Amino acid sequence: MEVFLIRVLQFMLAISLLVLLHEGGHFFFSKLFGVRVEKFYLFFDLGIGKWTGKLFSFKPRKSDTEYGMGWLPLGGYCKIAGMIDESFDTEQMKQPEQSWEFRSKPAWQRLLIMIGGVLVNFLLALFIYSMILFHWGDTYIPVQNMTYGMKFNVEAQALGFKDGDILKSFDGQEFKEYGADLFRQLSEAHEVTVLRNGQEVSLSLPGDLNLLGMIKAEPRFVEPLLPMSIDSIAAGSPAEKAGIVAGDRILSINGHEVANHNEFMAELGRLKDMLMAAVTTEDSLRVRTVQLVVARSNEQQDTLQAVLTPDVTMGFFNMSLQKYEKKTVEYGFFESFPAGIRYGWHVLASYVDDMKYVFTADGAKSLGGFGAIGSLFPPVWDWYMFWKMTGWPRALPAV
């Protein structure tokens, strides 16, 4: 429950800030061109019966604008005179045109009033990214530092990749980090160089792989290859109850050998599929009860039994990815602005490129509502992730 509330609070704060500034963009250009703004509301004041739907409202003296907050947290609105907007007020349009109305203004002013919200949100994103780079810098794990290499699915292996390959470059440019950009670069690349057993190997790719398919595949096209390492155990977890301790390695689950953490997670994925078909409580318990072969730190092997949680987890932590050497690029205050603009423009270009997937069946399924977007916020309050999500939440699945 606490995790849910933290995510909701981060989401509500982010969406409130974005809506407030978006409507502020319409408000600014309306006032600039002498257009009357009748209402400026955060959230919708949807009335029910005699209740107006307002949490509060006020109207300053000598002002034409009523400011307030509604009870329905699904956005907000700026009611502009002479314009049919979220209020769907058509009565005003039947009256004679007034000089202070939107409809009386020249086309270029009407255009700026209409796009004012989007323009402010875009500039806000560039500013947020600049301040993120100034305050936190750009910290990431270069893929070349992932010395265990990558785990590739069947489609990737058919193109010549092998488990353990370390990604070096694509079409003469170095890969930076594991994330959405890396998938996009692989999807568009014609030549990829990898480090295999200490030797550089060049692979030819078609240059038009389906990005959404690569991300949505189970397992994904490429993932960091993680050794089967148990660093810590959650108190009261199935792992603790089964007798697993930090330093152990799981060699097999239900007789299926697992050479690394990726294969272990794939086995858990199969168990989740089986659990979906379970009808009774007994069926569920049978699926969740697993036999494990574990290698202790002294290389002694033990056979253990564990009952997984209803969401098919063991309750141990593998911190292998965190052991890789990170790289941090720091920016001064004035350096952060051109860097933030470059980053924001890159993100925008990526979104535009991704739009071609939105109009496919799989792409439409991948678009999330408020719940899906809210779940992208971290389970603990994290200002770095909060500002990054506020800057520009992703429409397609995060990698």
Short mmCIF file of C-alpha atoms in Angstrom, two decimals:
data_model
loop_
_atom_site.label_atom_id
_atom_site.label_comp_id
_atom_site.label_asym_id
_atom_site.label_seq_id
_atom_site.Cartn_x
_atom_site.Cartn_y
_atom_site.Cartn_z
CA MET A 1 0.00 0.00 0.00
CA GLU A 2 2.85 2.37 0.84
CA VAL A 3 4.48 1.75 -2.56
CA PHE A 4 1.17 2.46 -4.29
CA LEU A 5 0.72 5.75 -2.42
CA ILE A 6 4.27 6.90 -3.19
CA ARG A 7 3.76 6.21 -6.90
CA VAL A 8 0.37 7.96 -6.87
CA LEU A 9 1.81 11.02 -5.14
CA GLN A 10 4.70 11.28 -7.61
CA PHE A 11 2.33 10.84 -10.53
CA MET A 12 -0.19 13.38 -9.24
CA LEU A 13 2.50 15.97 -8.52
CA ALA A 14 4.02 15.48 -11.99
CA ILE A 15 0.71 15.63 -13.85
CA SER A 16 -0.43 18.68 -11.83
CA LEU A 17 2.77 20.54 -12.68
CA LEU A 18 2.50 19.66 -16.37
CA VAL A 19 -1.18 20.62 -16.59
CA LEU A 20 -0.65 23.86 -14.69
CA LEU A 21 2.16 24.98 -17.00
CA HIS A 22 0.40 23.68 -20.13
CA GLU A 23 -2.73 25.72 -19.38
CA GLY A 24 -0.44 28.55 -18.32
CA GLY A 25 0.89 28.61 -21.89
CA HIS A 26 -2.61 29.17 -23.28
CA PHE A 27 -3.23 31.76 -20.53
CA PHE A 28 -0.01 33.68 -21.26
CA PHE A 29 -0.63 34.13 -25.00
CA SER A 30 -4.32 34.94 -24.41
CA LYS A 31 -3.42 37.74 -22.01
CA LEU A 32 -0.59 38.89 -24.30
CA PHE A 33 -3.03 39.43 -27.18
CA GLY A 34 -5.84 40.89 -25.07
CA VAL A 35 -8.10 37.84 -25.08
CA ARG A 36 -10.28 37.41 -22.00
CA VAL A 37 -9.71 34.26 -19.96
CA GLU A 38 -12.89 33.45 -18.04
CA LYS A 39 -11.65 30.45 -16.03
CA PHE A 40 -8.28 28.95 -15.14
CA TYR A 41 -8.65 25.60 -13.35
CA LEU A 42 -6.41 22.80 -12.21
CA PHE A 43 -8.45 19.58 -12.52
CA PHE A 44 -12.03 19.55 -13.79
CA ASP A 45 -14.89 21.08 -11.80
CA LEU A 46 -17.50 18.58 -12.99
CA GLY A 47 -20.71 19.40 -11.16
CA ILE A 48 -23.04 16.77 -9.70
CA GLY A 49 -26.57 17.92 -8.95
CA LYS A 50 -26.40 21.24 -7.09
CA TRP A 51 -22.71 20.80 -6.32
CA THR A 52 -20.54 22.90 -8.64
CA GLY A 53 -17.58 20.53 -8.45
CA LYS A 54 -15.20 23.18 -7.15
CA LEU A 55 -12.81 22.41 -4.31
CA PHE A 56 -12.12 26.14 -4.15
CA SER A 57 -12.18 29.19 -6.42
CA PHE A 58 -11.48 32.92 -6.26
CA LYS A 59 -11.66 35.93 -8.57
CA PRO A 60 -9.32 38.86 -7.92
CA ARG A 61 -10.74 42.35 -7.99
CA LYS A 62 -10.69 44.01 -11.42
CA SER A 63 -9.98 40.62 -13.04
CA ASP A 64 -12.05 38.78 -15.63
CA THR A 65 -10.57 35.40 -14.64
CA GLU A 66 -11.87 32.95 -12.06
CA TYR A 67 -9.10 30.75 -10.65
CA GLY A 68 -9.82 27.44 -8.95
CA MET A 69 -9.36 23.71 -8.49
CA GLY A 70 -11.84 21.00 -9.41
CA TRP A 71 -12.27 17.62 -7.79
CA LEU A 72 -11.67 15.41 -10.85
CA PRO A 73 -7.85 15.00 -11.25
CA LEU A 74 -7.82 14.29 -14.99
CA GLY A 75 -6.24 17.48 -16.25
CA GLY A 76 -7.33 21.11 -16.16
CA TYR A 77 -8.54 23.84 -18.45
CA CYS A 78 -8.28 27.46 -19.43
CA LYS A 79 -11.68 28.81 -20.61
CA ILE A 80 -10.93 31.39 -23.29
CA ALA A 81 -13.66 33.77 -24.44
CA GLY A 82 -14.81 33.15 -28.00
CA MET A 83 -13.30 29.69 -28.25
CA ILE A 84 -14.99 26.30 -27.91
CA ASP A 85 -12.74 24.43 -25.49
CA GLU A 86 -13.03 21.73 -22.80
CA SER A 87 -16.13 23.44 -21.41
CA PHE A 88 -18.02 22.97 -24.74
CA ASP A 89 -19.70 26.33 -24.18
CA THR A 90 -21.39 27.03 -27.53
CA GLU A 91 -23.82 29.70 -26.29
CA GLN A 92 -21.16 32.42 -26.38
CA MET A 93 -20.50 31.69 -30.05
CA LYS A 94 -24.10 32.67 -30.90
CA GLN A 95 -23.49 36.22 -29.65
CA PRO A 96 -21.95 39.04 -31.74
CA GLU A 97 -18.16 38.92 -31.97
CA GLN A 98 -16.31 41.01 -29.38
CA SER A 99 -12.85 42.58 -29.64
CA TRP A 100 -11.65 40.71 -26.53
CA GLU A 101 -12.62 37.29 -27.90
CA PHE A 102 -10.37 34.64 -29.38
CA ARG A 103 -12.35 34.50 -32.63
CA SER A 104 -11.76 38.22 -33.30
CA LYS A 105 -7.97 37.91 -33.33
CA PRO A 106 -5.77 37.40 -36.44
CA ALA A 107 -4.85 33.83 -37.39
CA TRP A 108 -1.24 34.02 -36.18
CA GLN A 109 -2.36 35.10 -32.70
CA ARG A 110 -5.01 32.35 -32.55
CA LEU A 111 -2.34 29.83 -33.55
CA LEU A 112 0.02 30.92 -30.76
CA ILE A 113 -2.81 30.77 -28.21
CA MET A 114 -3.68 27.22 -29.33
CA ILE A 115 -0.12 25.87 -29.33
CA GLY A 116 0.94 27.85 -26.25
CA GLY A 117 0.45 24.87 -23.94
CA VAL A 118 2.50 22.46 -26.03
CA LEU A 119 5.21 25.10 -26.50
CA VAL A 120 5.52 25.65 -22.74
CA ASN A 121 5.66 21.90 -22.08
CA PHE A 122 8.41 21.52 -24.68
CA LEU A 123 10.47 24.36 -23.23
CA LEU A 124 9.84 22.97 -19.74
CA ALA A 125 11.22 19.58 -20.80
CA LEU A 126 14.41 21.20 -22.13
CA PHE A 127 14.79 23.18 -18.90
CA ILE A 128 14.21 20.11 -16.71
CA TYR A 129 16.74 18.06 -18.67
CA SER A 130 19.27 20.87 -18.39
CA MET A 131 18.82 21.08 -14.62
CA ILE A 132 19.05 17.27 -14.27
CA LEU A 133 22.40 17.32 -16.07
CA PHE A 134 23.59 20.27 -13.97
CA HIS A 135 22.59 18.73 -10.63
CA TRP A 136 23.16 15.00 -11.19
CA GLY A 137 25.26 14.84 -14.34
CA ASP A 138 24.89 11.94 -16.73
CA THR A 139 25.72 8.67 -14.97
CA TYR A 140 25.50 5.37 -16.82
CA ILE A 141 27.18 1.99 -17.30
CA PRO A 142 28.89 1.90 -20.72
CA VAL A 143 28.00 -1.35 -22.49
CA GLN A 144 31.72 -1.91 -23.08
CA ASN A 145 32.07 -2.17 -19.28
CA MET A 146 29.55 -5.04 -19.13
CA THR A 147 32.30 -7.62 -19.15
CA TYR A 148 29.94 -10.61 -18.89
CA GLY A 149 28.52 -9.54 -22.23
CA MET A 150 24.94 -9.89 -23.40
CA LYS A 151 22.28 -12.59 -23.55
CA PHE A 152 20.58 -12.83 -26.96
CA ASN A 153 17.30 -14.46 -27.93
CA VAL A 154 16.79 -16.87 -30.83
CA GLU A 155 16.09 -14.07 -33.36
CA ALA A 156 19.31 -12.28 -32.42
CA GLN A 157 21.37 -15.48 -32.55
CA ALA A 158 20.02 -16.15 -36.05
CA LEU A 159 21.62 -12.83 -37.08
CA GLY A 160 25.02 -13.97 -35.76
CA PHE A 161 25.06 -12.78 -32.15
CA LYS A 162 26.27 -15.17 -29.45
CA ASP A 163 25.74 -15.14 -25.69
CA GLY A 164 28.63 -13.35 -24.04
CA ASP A 165 29.24 -10.93 -26.92
CA ILE A 166 30.16 -7.43 -25.71
CA LEU A 167 28.53 -4.78 -27.91
CA LYS A 168 31.10 -2.29 -29.23
CA SER A 169 29.75 -0.18 -32.11
CA PHE A 170 27.08 0.17 -34.81
CA ASP A 171 27.80 1.61 -38.24
CA GLY A 172 31.06 3.09 -36.92
CA GLN A 173 29.52 4.69 -33.78
CA GLU A 174 30.04 3.43 -30.25
CA PHE A 175 27.12 2.10 -28.22
CA LYS A 176 26.62 4.16 -25.06
CA GLU A 177 24.43 2.30 -22.55
CA TYR A 178 21.79 -0.40 -22.35
CA GLY A 179 18.39 1.17 -22.91
CA ALA A 180 15.85 2.23 -25.51
CA ASP A 181 18.48 3.94 -27.67
CA LEU A 182 20.53 0.75 -27.91
CA PHE A 183 17.50 -1.19 -29.20
CA ARG A 184 16.79 1.57 -31.72
CA GLN A 185 20.42 1.60 -32.88
CA LEU A 186 20.42 -2.17 -33.34
CA SER A 187 17.13 -2.03 -35.24
CA GLU A 188 18.52 0.49 -37.74
CA ALA A 189 22.14 -0.74 -37.93
CA HIS A 190 23.67 -2.38 -41.01
CA GLU A 191 26.92 -3.38 -39.30
CA VAL A 192 27.55 -4.12 -35.62
CA THR A 193 30.94 -4.84 -34.04
CA VAL A 194 31.14 -7.06 -30.96
CA LEU A 195 33.97 -8.28 -28.78
CA ARG A 196 33.90 -12.10 -28.73
CA ASN A 197 36.52 -14.04 -26.76
CA GLY A 198 38.80 -11.01 -26.90
CA GLN A 199 38.49 -10.59 -30.68
CA GLU A 200 36.44 -8.00 -32.59
CA VAL A 201 33.80 -9.57 -34.84
CA SER A 202 31.66 -7.67 -37.39
CA LEU A 203 28.07 -8.72 -38.03
CA SER A 204 25.84 -7.63 -40.91
CA LEU A 205 22.28 -6.61 -39.97
CA PRO A 206 19.34 -5.77 -42.28
CA GLY A 207 18.88 -2.23 -40.93
CA ASP A 208 15.10 -2.49 -40.60
CA LEU A 209 14.43 -4.73 -37.59
CA ASN A 210 11.11 -4.18 -35.81
CA LEU A 211 11.97 -2.11 -32.73
CA LEU A 212 8.73 -2.84 -30.88
CA GLY A 213 9.07 -6.56 -31.59
CA MET A 214 12.63 -6.55 -30.23
CA ILE A 215 11.51 -4.92 -26.98
CA LYS A 216 8.31 -6.91 -26.48
CA ALA A 217 9.87 -10.32 -27.25
CA GLU A 218 10.14 -12.78 -24.36
CA PRO A 219 13.03 -13.03 -23.79
CA ARG A 220 14.02 -9.68 -25.30
CA PHE A 221 16.28 -9.38 -28.32
CA VAL A 222 19.20 -8.52 -26.04
CA GLU A 223 19.69 -8.25 -22.27
CA PRO A 224 22.75 -7.90 -20.03
CA LEU A 225 24.09 -11.36 -19.24
CA LEU A 226 24.13 -11.73 -15.45
CA PRO A 227 25.86 -14.53 -13.55
CA MET A 228 23.71 -16.61 -11.18
CA SER A 229 24.81 -14.64 -8.12
CA ILE A 230 22.85 -14.24 -4.87
CA ASP A 231 23.99 -11.14 -3.01
CA SER A 232 21.30 -10.81 -0.35
CA ILE A 233 18.06 -12.41 0.83
CA ALA A 234 14.79 -10.67 1.74
CA ALA A 235 13.59 -11.45 5.27
CA GLY A 236 10.72 -13.94 5.31
CA SER A 237 11.07 -14.68 1.61
CA PRO A 238 10.74 -18.13 -0.02
CA ALA A 239 14.53 -18.09 -0.50
CA GLU A 240 15.16 -17.59 3.23
CA LYS A 241 12.59 -20.23 4.20
CA ALA A 242 14.21 -22.72 1.81
CA GLY A 243 17.63 -22.21 3.40
CA ILE A 244 19.31 -20.19 0.63
CA VAL A 245 21.98 -17.76 1.83
CA ALA A 246 24.04 -14.99 0.22
CA GLY A 247 26.85 -16.42 -1.89
CA ASP A 248 24.84 -19.46 -3.06
CA ARG A 249 24.35 -20.22 -6.75
CA ILE A 250 21.21 -21.89 -8.12
CA LEU A 251 22.23 -24.61 -10.58
CA SER A 252 18.79 -25.88 -11.56
CA ILE A 253 15.08 -25.42 -10.95
CA ASN A 254 12.70 -28.37 -11.35
CA GLY A 255 15.46 -30.27 -13.13
CA HIS A 256 16.14 -27.51 -15.69
CA GLU A 257 19.74 -26.30 -15.55
CA VAL A 258 20.26 -22.53 -15.27
CA ALA A 259 23.71 -21.31 -16.25
CA ASN A 260 22.98 -17.66 -15.42
CA HIS A 261 20.41 -15.34 -13.88
CA ASN A 262 18.77 -14.76 -17.27
CA GLU A 263 17.96 -18.45 -17.67
CA PHE A 264 16.68 -18.59 -14.09
CA MET A 265 14.27 -15.70 -14.82
CA ALA A 266 13.16 -17.45 -18.02
CA GLU A 267 12.25 -20.51 -15.94
CA LEU A 268 10.24 -18.32 -13.56
CA GLY A 269 8.49 -16.89 -16.63
CA ARG A 270 7.44 -20.41 -17.66
CA LEU A 271 6.09 -21.03 -14.16
CA LYS A 272 4.04 -17.81 -14.41
CA ASP A 273 2.50 -19.11 -17.64
CA MET A 274 1.65 -22.39 -15.91
CA LEU A 275 0.18 -20.52 -12.95
CA MET A 276 -2.20 -18.68 -15.29
CA ALA A 277 -3.74 -22.05 -16.17
CA ALA A 278 -4.10 -23.14 -12.52
CA VAL A 279 -7.76 -23.62 -11.52
CA THR A 280 -7.67 -24.54 -7.84
CA THR A 281 -5.56 -23.46 -4.87
CA GLU A 282 -3.95 -26.90 -4.93
CA ASP A 283 -2.99 -26.42 -8.60
CA SER A 284 -1.43 -23.06 -7.77
CA LEU A 285 0.53 -24.47 -4.83
CA ARG A 286 1.78 -27.35 -6.99
CA VAL A 287 3.13 -24.93 -9.62
CA ARG A 288 4.74 -22.65 -7.02
CA THR A 289 6.48 -25.51 -5.19
CA VAL A 290 9.87 -25.94 -6.88
CA GLN A 291 12.91 -28.15 -6.44
CA LEU A 292 16.25 -26.38 -6.48
CA VAL A 293 19.83 -27.58 -6.72
CA VAL A 294 22.07 -25.03 -5.02
CA ALA A 295 25.87 -24.74 -4.95
CA ARG A 296 27.15 -23.38 -1.64
CA SER A 297 30.15 -21.09 -1.33
CA ASN A 298 32.29 -24.17 -0.53
CA GLU A 299 31.00 -25.80 -3.77
CA GLN A 300 28.91 -28.33 -1.84
CA GLN A 301 25.61 -29.01 -3.63
CA ASP A 302 22.28 -29.24 -1.81
CA THR A 303 18.77 -30.02 -3.03
CA LEU A 304 16.15 -27.68 -1.56
CA GLN A 305 12.42 -27.10 -1.87
CA ALA A 306 10.89 -23.62 -2.06
CA VAL A 307 7.33 -22.33 -2.32
CA LEU A 308 7.35 -19.25 -4.51
CA THR A 309 5.16 -16.22 -3.81
CA PRO A 310 1.83 -15.85 -5.68
CA ASP A 311 3.58 -13.52 -8.15
CA VAL A 312 6.31 -16.16 -8.65
CA THR A 313 9.31 -14.57 -6.95
CA MET A 314 12.04 -16.05 -4.77
CA GLY A 315 13.02 -13.00 -2.75
CA PHE A 316 16.76 -12.77 -3.36
CA PHE A 317 18.73 -9.97 -4.97
CA ASN A 318 21.28 -10.21 -7.75
CA MET A 319 23.42 -7.05 -7.75
CA SER A 320 25.76 -8.13 -10.57
CA LEU A 321 24.74 -5.23 -12.82
CA GLN A 322 25.59 -2.73 -10.07
CA LYS A 323 29.14 -4.07 -9.83
CA TYR A 324 30.04 -2.79 -13.29
CA GLU A 325 32.08 0.44 -13.40
CA LYS A 326 29.89 3.48 -14.02
CA LYS A 327 30.78 6.62 -15.94
CA THR A 328 29.65 10.10 -14.94
CA VAL A 329 29.80 13.17 -17.19
CA GLU A 330 29.38 16.38 -15.18
CA TYR A 331 28.14 19.71 -16.53
CA GLY A 332 28.58 23.27 -15.31
CA PHE A 333 25.55 25.54 -15.10
CA PHE A 334 26.00 27.13 -18.52
CA GLU A 335 27.18 23.86 -20.11
CA SER A 336 24.01 22.13 -18.97
CA PHE A 337 21.70 24.17 -21.23
CA PRO A 338 23.09 23.19 -24.65
CA ALA A 339 23.50 19.61 -23.36
CA GLY A 340 19.89 19.57 -22.09
CA ILE A 341 18.63 20.95 -25.40
CA ARG A 342 20.54 18.30 -27.34
CA TYR A 343 19.19 15.56 -25.08
CA GLY A 344 15.62 16.88 -25.26
CA TRP A 345 15.76 17.17 -29.03
CA HIS A 346 17.08 13.62 -29.25
CA VAL A 347 14.22 12.38 -27.06
CA LEU A 348 11.66 14.24 -29.18
CA ALA A 349 13.13 12.82 -32.40
CA SER A 350 12.99 9.33 -30.88
CA TYR A 351 9.32 9.78 -29.98
CA VAL A 352 8.50 10.95 -33.49
CA ASP A 353 10.32 7.91 -34.87
CA ASP A 354 8.42 5.63 -32.47
CA MET A 355 5.06 6.98 -33.63
CA LYS A 356 5.03 4.54 -36.52
CA TYR A 357 4.58 1.75 -33.99
CA VAL A 358 1.64 3.44 -32.24
CA PHE A 359 -0.59 2.76 -35.25
CA THR A 360 0.12 -0.97 -35.23
CA ALA A 361 -1.92 -3.52 -33.22
CA ASP A 362 0.98 -4.23 -30.85
CA GLY A 363 1.79 -0.55 -30.50
CA ALA A 364 -1.78 0.32 -29.55
CA LYS A 365 -1.73 -2.39 -26.88
CA SER A 366 1.51 -0.97 -25.49
CA LEU A 367 0.08 2.48 -24.87
CA GLY A 368 -0.84 2.81 -21.22
CA GLY A 369 -3.39 4.88 -19.38
CA PHE A 370 -2.81 6.75 -16.13
CA GLY A 371 -2.25 3.49 -14.26
CA ALA A 372 0.43 2.27 -16.67
CA ILE A 373 2.23 5.63 -16.70
CA GLY A 374 1.97 5.90 -12.92
CA SER A 375 3.60 2.48 -12.50
CA LEU A 376 6.71 3.83 -14.27
CA PHE A 377 7.47 6.01 -11.24
CA PRO A 378 9.80 4.32 -8.72
CA PRO A 379 8.38 2.65 -5.56
CA VAL A 380 10.42 5.06 -3.39
CA TRP A 381 10.50 8.84 -3.69
CA ASP A 382 13.29 9.55 -6.17
CA TRP A 383 13.68 13.16 -7.27
CA TYR A 384 15.95 12.21 -10.18
CA MET A 385 13.38 9.82 -11.67
CA PHE A 386 10.53 12.19 -10.78
CA TRP A 387 12.02 15.05 -12.79
CA LYS A 388 13.04 12.76 -15.65
CA MET A 389 9.49 11.38 -15.91
CA THR A 390 8.01 14.87 -15.57
CA GLY A 391 10.26 16.08 -18.39
CA TRP A 392 8.85 13.58 -20.85
CA PRO A 393 7.19 10.26 -19.84
CA ARG A 394 7.63 7.59 -22.50
CA ALA A 395 4.72 6.43 -24.62
CA LEU A 396 6.23 3.10 -25.68
CA PRO A 397 7.36 0.49 -23.13
CA ALA A 398 10.46 1.41 -21.19
CA VAL A 399 13.45 -0.84 -21.76
#
